[in-house]
Coordinates of C-alpha atoms in Angstrom, one line a residue:
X156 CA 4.9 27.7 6.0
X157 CA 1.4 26.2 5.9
X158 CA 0.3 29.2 3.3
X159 CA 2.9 28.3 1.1
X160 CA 2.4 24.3 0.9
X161 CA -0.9 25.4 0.0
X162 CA -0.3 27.5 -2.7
X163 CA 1.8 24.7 -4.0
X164 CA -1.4 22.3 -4.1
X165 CA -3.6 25.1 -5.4
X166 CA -1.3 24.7 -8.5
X167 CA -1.1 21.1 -8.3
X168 CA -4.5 20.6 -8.2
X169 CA -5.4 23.0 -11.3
X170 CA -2.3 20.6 -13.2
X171 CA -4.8 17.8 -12.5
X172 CA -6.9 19.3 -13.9
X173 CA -5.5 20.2 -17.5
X174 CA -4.1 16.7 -16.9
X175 CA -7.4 14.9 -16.5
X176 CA -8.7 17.2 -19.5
X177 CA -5.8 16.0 -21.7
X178 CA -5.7 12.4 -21.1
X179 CA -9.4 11.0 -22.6
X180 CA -12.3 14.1 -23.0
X181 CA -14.6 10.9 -24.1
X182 CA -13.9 9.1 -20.7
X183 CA -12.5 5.0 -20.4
X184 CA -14.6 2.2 -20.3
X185 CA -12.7 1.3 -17.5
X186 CA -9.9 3.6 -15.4
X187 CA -7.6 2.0 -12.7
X188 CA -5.7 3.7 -9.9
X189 CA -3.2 2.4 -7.3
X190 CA -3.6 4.3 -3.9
X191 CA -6.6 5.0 -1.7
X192 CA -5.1 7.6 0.4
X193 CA -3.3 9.4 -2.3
X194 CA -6.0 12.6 -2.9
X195 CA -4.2 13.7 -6.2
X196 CA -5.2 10.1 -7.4
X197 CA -8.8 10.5 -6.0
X198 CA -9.3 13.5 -7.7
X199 CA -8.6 12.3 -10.8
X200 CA -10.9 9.4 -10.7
X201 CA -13.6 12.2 -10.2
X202 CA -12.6 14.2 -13.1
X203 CA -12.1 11.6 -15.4
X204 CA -15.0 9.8 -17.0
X205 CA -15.3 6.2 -16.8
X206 CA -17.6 3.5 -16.8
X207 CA -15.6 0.7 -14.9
X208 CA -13.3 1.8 -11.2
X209 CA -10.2 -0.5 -10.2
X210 CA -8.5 -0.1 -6.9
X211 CA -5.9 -1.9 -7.7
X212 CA -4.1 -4.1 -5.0
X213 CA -3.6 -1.2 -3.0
X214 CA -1.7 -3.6 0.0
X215 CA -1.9 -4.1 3.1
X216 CA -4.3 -0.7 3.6
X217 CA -6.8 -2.5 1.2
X218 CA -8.5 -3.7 4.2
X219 CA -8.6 -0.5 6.0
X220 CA -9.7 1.2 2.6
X221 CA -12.5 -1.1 2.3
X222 CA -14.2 -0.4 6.2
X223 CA -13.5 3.4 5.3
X224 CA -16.2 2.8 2.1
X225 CA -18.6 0.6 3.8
X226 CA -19.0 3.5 6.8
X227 CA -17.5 1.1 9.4
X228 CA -14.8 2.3 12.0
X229 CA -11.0 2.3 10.8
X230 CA -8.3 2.3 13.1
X231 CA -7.0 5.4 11.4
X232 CA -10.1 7.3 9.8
X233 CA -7.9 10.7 9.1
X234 CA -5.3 9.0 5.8
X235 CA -9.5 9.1 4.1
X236 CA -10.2 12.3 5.3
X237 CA -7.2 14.6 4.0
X238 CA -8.1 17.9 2.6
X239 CA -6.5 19.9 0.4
X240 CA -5.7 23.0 2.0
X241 CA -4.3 23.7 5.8
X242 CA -5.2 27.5 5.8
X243 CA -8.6 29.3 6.3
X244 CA -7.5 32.1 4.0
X245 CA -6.6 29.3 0.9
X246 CA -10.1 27.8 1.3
X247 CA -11.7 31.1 1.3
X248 CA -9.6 32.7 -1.5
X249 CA -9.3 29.1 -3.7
X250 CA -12.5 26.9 -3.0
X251 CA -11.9 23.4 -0.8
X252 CA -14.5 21.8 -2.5
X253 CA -16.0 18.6 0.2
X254 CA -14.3 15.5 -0.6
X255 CA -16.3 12.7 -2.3
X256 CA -15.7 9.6 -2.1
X257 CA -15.4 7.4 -5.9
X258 CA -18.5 5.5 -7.3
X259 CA -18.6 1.6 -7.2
X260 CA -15.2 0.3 -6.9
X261 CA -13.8 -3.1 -8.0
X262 CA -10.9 -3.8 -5.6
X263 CA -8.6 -6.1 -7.4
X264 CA -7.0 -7.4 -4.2
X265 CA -5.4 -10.8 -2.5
X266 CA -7.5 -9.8 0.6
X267 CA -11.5 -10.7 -0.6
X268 CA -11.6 -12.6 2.5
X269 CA -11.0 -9.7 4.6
X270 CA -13.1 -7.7 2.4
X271 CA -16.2 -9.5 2.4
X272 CA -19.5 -8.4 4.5
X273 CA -17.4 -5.0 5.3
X274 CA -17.1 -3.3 1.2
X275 CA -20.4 -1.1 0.0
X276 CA -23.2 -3.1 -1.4
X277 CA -22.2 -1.8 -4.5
X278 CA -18.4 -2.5 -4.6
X279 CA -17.2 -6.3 -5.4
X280 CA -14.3 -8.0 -5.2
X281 CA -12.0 -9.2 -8.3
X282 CA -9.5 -11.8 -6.7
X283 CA -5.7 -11.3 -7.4
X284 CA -3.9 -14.1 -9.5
X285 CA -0.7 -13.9 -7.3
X286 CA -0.9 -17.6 -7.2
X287 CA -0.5 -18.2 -10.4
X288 CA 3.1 -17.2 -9.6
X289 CA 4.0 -19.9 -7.5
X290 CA 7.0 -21.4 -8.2
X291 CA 7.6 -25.2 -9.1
X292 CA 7.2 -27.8 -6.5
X293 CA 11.1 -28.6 -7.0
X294 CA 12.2 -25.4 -6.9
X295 CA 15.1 -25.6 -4.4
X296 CA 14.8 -23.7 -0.9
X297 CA 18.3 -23.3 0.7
X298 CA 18.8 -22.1 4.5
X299 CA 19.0 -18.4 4.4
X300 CA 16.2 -16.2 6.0
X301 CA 15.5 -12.8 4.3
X302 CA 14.9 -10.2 7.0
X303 CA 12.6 -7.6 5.1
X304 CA 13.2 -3.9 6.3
X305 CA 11.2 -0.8 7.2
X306 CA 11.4 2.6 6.4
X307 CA 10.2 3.5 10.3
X308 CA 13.3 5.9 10.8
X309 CA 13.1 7.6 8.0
X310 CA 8.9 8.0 8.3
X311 CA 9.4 9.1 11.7
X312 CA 7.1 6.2 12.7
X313 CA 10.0 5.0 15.2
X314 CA 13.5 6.3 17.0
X315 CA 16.9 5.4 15.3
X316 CA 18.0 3.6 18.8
X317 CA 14.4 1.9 19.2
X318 CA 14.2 0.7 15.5
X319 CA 18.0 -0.7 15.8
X320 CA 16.7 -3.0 19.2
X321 CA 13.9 -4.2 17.1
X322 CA 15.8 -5.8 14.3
X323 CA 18.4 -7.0 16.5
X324 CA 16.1 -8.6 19.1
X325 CA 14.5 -9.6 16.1
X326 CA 17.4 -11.3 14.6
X327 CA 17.9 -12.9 18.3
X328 CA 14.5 -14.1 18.1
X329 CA 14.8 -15.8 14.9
X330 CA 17.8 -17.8 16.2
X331 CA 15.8 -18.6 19.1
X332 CA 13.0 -20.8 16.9
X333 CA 16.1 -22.6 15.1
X334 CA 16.7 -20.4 11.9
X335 CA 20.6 -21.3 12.0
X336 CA 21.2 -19.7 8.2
X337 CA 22.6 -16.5 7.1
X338 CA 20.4 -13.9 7.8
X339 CA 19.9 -11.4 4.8
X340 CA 18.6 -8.2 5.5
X341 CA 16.7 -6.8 2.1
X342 CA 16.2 -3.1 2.6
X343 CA 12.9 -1.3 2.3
X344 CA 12.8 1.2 -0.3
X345 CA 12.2 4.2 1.2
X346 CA 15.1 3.1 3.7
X347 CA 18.3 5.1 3.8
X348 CA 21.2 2.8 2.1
X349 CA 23.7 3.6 4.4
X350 CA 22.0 3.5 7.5
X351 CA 20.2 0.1 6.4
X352 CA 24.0 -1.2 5.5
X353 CA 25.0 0.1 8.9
X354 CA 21.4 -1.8 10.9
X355 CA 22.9 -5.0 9.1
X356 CA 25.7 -5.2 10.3
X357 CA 24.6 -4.2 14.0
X358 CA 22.5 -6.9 13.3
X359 CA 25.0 -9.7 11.9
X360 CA 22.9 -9.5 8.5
X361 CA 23.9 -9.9 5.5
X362 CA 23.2 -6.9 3.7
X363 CA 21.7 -7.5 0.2
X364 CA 19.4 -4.7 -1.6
X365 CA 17.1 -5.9 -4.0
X366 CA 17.0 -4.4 -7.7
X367 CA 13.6 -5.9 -7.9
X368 CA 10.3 -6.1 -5.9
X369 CA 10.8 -8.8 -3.4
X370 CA 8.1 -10.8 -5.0
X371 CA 10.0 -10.6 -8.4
X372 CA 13.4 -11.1 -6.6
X373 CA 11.8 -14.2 -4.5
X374 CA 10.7 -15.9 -8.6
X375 CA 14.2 -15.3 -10.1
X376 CA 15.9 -16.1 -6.5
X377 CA 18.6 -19.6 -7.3
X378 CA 17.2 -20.9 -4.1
X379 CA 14.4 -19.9 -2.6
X380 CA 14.7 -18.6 1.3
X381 CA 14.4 -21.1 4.1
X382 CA 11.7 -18.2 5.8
X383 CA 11.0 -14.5 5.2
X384 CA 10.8 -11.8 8.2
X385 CA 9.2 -8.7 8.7
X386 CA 8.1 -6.4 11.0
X387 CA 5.5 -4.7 9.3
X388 CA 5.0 -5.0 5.4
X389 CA 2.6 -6.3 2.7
X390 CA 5.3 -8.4 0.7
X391 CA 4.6 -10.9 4.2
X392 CA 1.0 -11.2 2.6
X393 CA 1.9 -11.1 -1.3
X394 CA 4.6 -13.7 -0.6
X395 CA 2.3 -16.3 1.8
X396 CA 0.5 -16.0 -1.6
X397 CA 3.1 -16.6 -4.3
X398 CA 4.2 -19.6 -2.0
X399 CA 1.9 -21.2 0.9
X400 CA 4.6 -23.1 2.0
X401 CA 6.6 -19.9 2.5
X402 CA 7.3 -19.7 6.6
X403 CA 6.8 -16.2 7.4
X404 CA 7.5 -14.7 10.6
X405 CA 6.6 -11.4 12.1
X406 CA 8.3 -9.2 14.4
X407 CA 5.9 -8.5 17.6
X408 CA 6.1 -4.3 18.2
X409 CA 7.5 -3.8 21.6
X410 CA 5.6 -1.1 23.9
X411 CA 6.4 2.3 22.8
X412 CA 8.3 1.4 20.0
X413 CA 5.4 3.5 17.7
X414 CA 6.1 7.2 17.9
X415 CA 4.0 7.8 14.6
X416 CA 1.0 6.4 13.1
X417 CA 0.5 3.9 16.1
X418 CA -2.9 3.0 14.6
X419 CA -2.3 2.8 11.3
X420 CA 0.9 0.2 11.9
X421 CA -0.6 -2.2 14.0
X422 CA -4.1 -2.2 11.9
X423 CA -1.5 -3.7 9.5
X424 CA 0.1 -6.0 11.0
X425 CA -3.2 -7.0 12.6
X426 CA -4.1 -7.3 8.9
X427 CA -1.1 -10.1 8.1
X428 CA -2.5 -11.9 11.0
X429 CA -5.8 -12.1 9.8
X430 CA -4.9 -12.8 6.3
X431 CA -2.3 -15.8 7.0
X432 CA -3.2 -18.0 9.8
X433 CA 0.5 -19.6 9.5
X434 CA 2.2 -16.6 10.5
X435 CA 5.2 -17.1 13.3
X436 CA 5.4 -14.3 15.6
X437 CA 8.0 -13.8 17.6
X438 CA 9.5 -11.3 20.5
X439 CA 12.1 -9.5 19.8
X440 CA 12.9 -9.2 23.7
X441 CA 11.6 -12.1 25.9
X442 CA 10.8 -9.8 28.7
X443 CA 9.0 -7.0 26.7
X444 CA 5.3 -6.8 26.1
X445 CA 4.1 -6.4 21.9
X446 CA 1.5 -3.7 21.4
X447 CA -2.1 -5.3 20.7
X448 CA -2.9 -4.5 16.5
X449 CA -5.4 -2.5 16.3
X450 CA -8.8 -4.2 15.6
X451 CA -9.7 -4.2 11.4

């Protein structure tokens, strides 16, 4: 019940506040935070004192982030706009004070290019050192292409039977441009094991989870993959970084495969395609039509 959840914030919010109290009274010369959209992390930035404010790289929303704060359109203006409280009665009985947004921001970020001419006059841009990363030129690349999964079953953002066409059209797709190497499919986080083991195997993946973030597992990799696939996910940006010679290739979204945060997917993926020129995209289904990204 909507009454409830919001009795459950009301006492989250007032933990943020003893929180915010306890961590520094005398503020930071400089405070750091990780996610835009998170309000709880908002907040805190408000009610702790600093000098100094660091988005840091926030992924692929970082884009979308930056429009929101420099009062240009966004594709999906509501993930800046959340409140605290769902009921009339909570507000009137526990305050909803109006959202403000945080001072100058530094976003620390591998997308300044995207960035720049759209951020507040007063924001800048701090450029991520994800090349410094790169591996050696000799490193060895062997033939396997990591497939890189999504948690769009479990976010609701697509149907089970829709999401399982993708990756296997997918898969299809990738043999179609010549990628004749074990497929490995590296699940998303927030993905259910045993229904990403199960996707795999529909697939004719290898199923391999990774104990590390796929940039870290990519560095300590024996051989680096032949090519990384993705259908939507920041780690195709962070990777083109780490390694420019890296082919990448991104699942195109068939018509009505987005059930869920339509907007908010495709700004993304229109974001990979306006960050690395060199992305491959491909069609899952030859006959289908992909969904146009949303404009950044």
């Amino acid at each position: 019940p909507r009454l409830m959840r919001d009795a459950a914030d009301a006492a989250h919010r007032a933990a943020l506040r003893r929180l915010a109290a306890s961590l520094a009274p005398e503020g930071y010369a400089e405070l750091a935070f990780g996610d835009y959209r998170n309000l709880s992390q908002r907040v805190l930035t408000e009610l702790i004192s600093h000098a100094r404010l660091t988005l840091l790289d926030d992924g692929s929303i970082t884009p979308q982030a930056g429009r929101w704060r420099g009062g240009l359109p966004t594709p999906d203006p509501k993930r800046f706009t959340d409140r605290w409280f769902r009921t009339g009665l909570a507000r009137a009985l526990l305050g909803d004070p109006p959202r403000t947004e945080p001072g100058a921001l530094t976003f620390f970020t591998i997308y300044g290019r995207l960035l720049e001419g759209v951020i507040r006059p007063d924001d800048r841009i701090e450029p991520h050192a994800f090349e410094s990363f790169r591996p050696p030129q000799d490193a060895p690349r062997g033939d396997a292409v990591w497939l890189l999964g999504a948690n769009h079953v479990e976010a609701r953002i697509a149907d089970p039977e829709r999401h399982v066409a993708l990756v296997r059209g997918g898969v299809a797709a990738l043999r179609r441009e010549g990628l004749t190497g074990p497929i490995v499919y590296r699940p998303h986080r927030g993905e259910d094991p045993a229904r990403a083991a199960r996707l795999a195997v529909e697939a004719g993946c290898v199923f391999e989870p990774a104990a590390l973030p796929i940039e870290l597992a990519y560095l300590e990799a024996a051989a680096r993959p032949a090519a990384v696939a993705v259908i939507a996910s920041s780690a195709a940006d962070t990777l083109a970084a780490v390694d420019p010679e890296l082919p990448i290739y991104r699942f195109g979204l068939p018509e009505g495969y987005l059930r869920r945060q339509r907007d908010h997917i495709l700004a993304v993926v229109g974001a990979h395609d306006a960050f690395n020129p060199r992305i491959h995209v491909v069609c899952p289904d030859a006959e289908s039509v992909s969904e146009p990204f949303a404009a950044l």
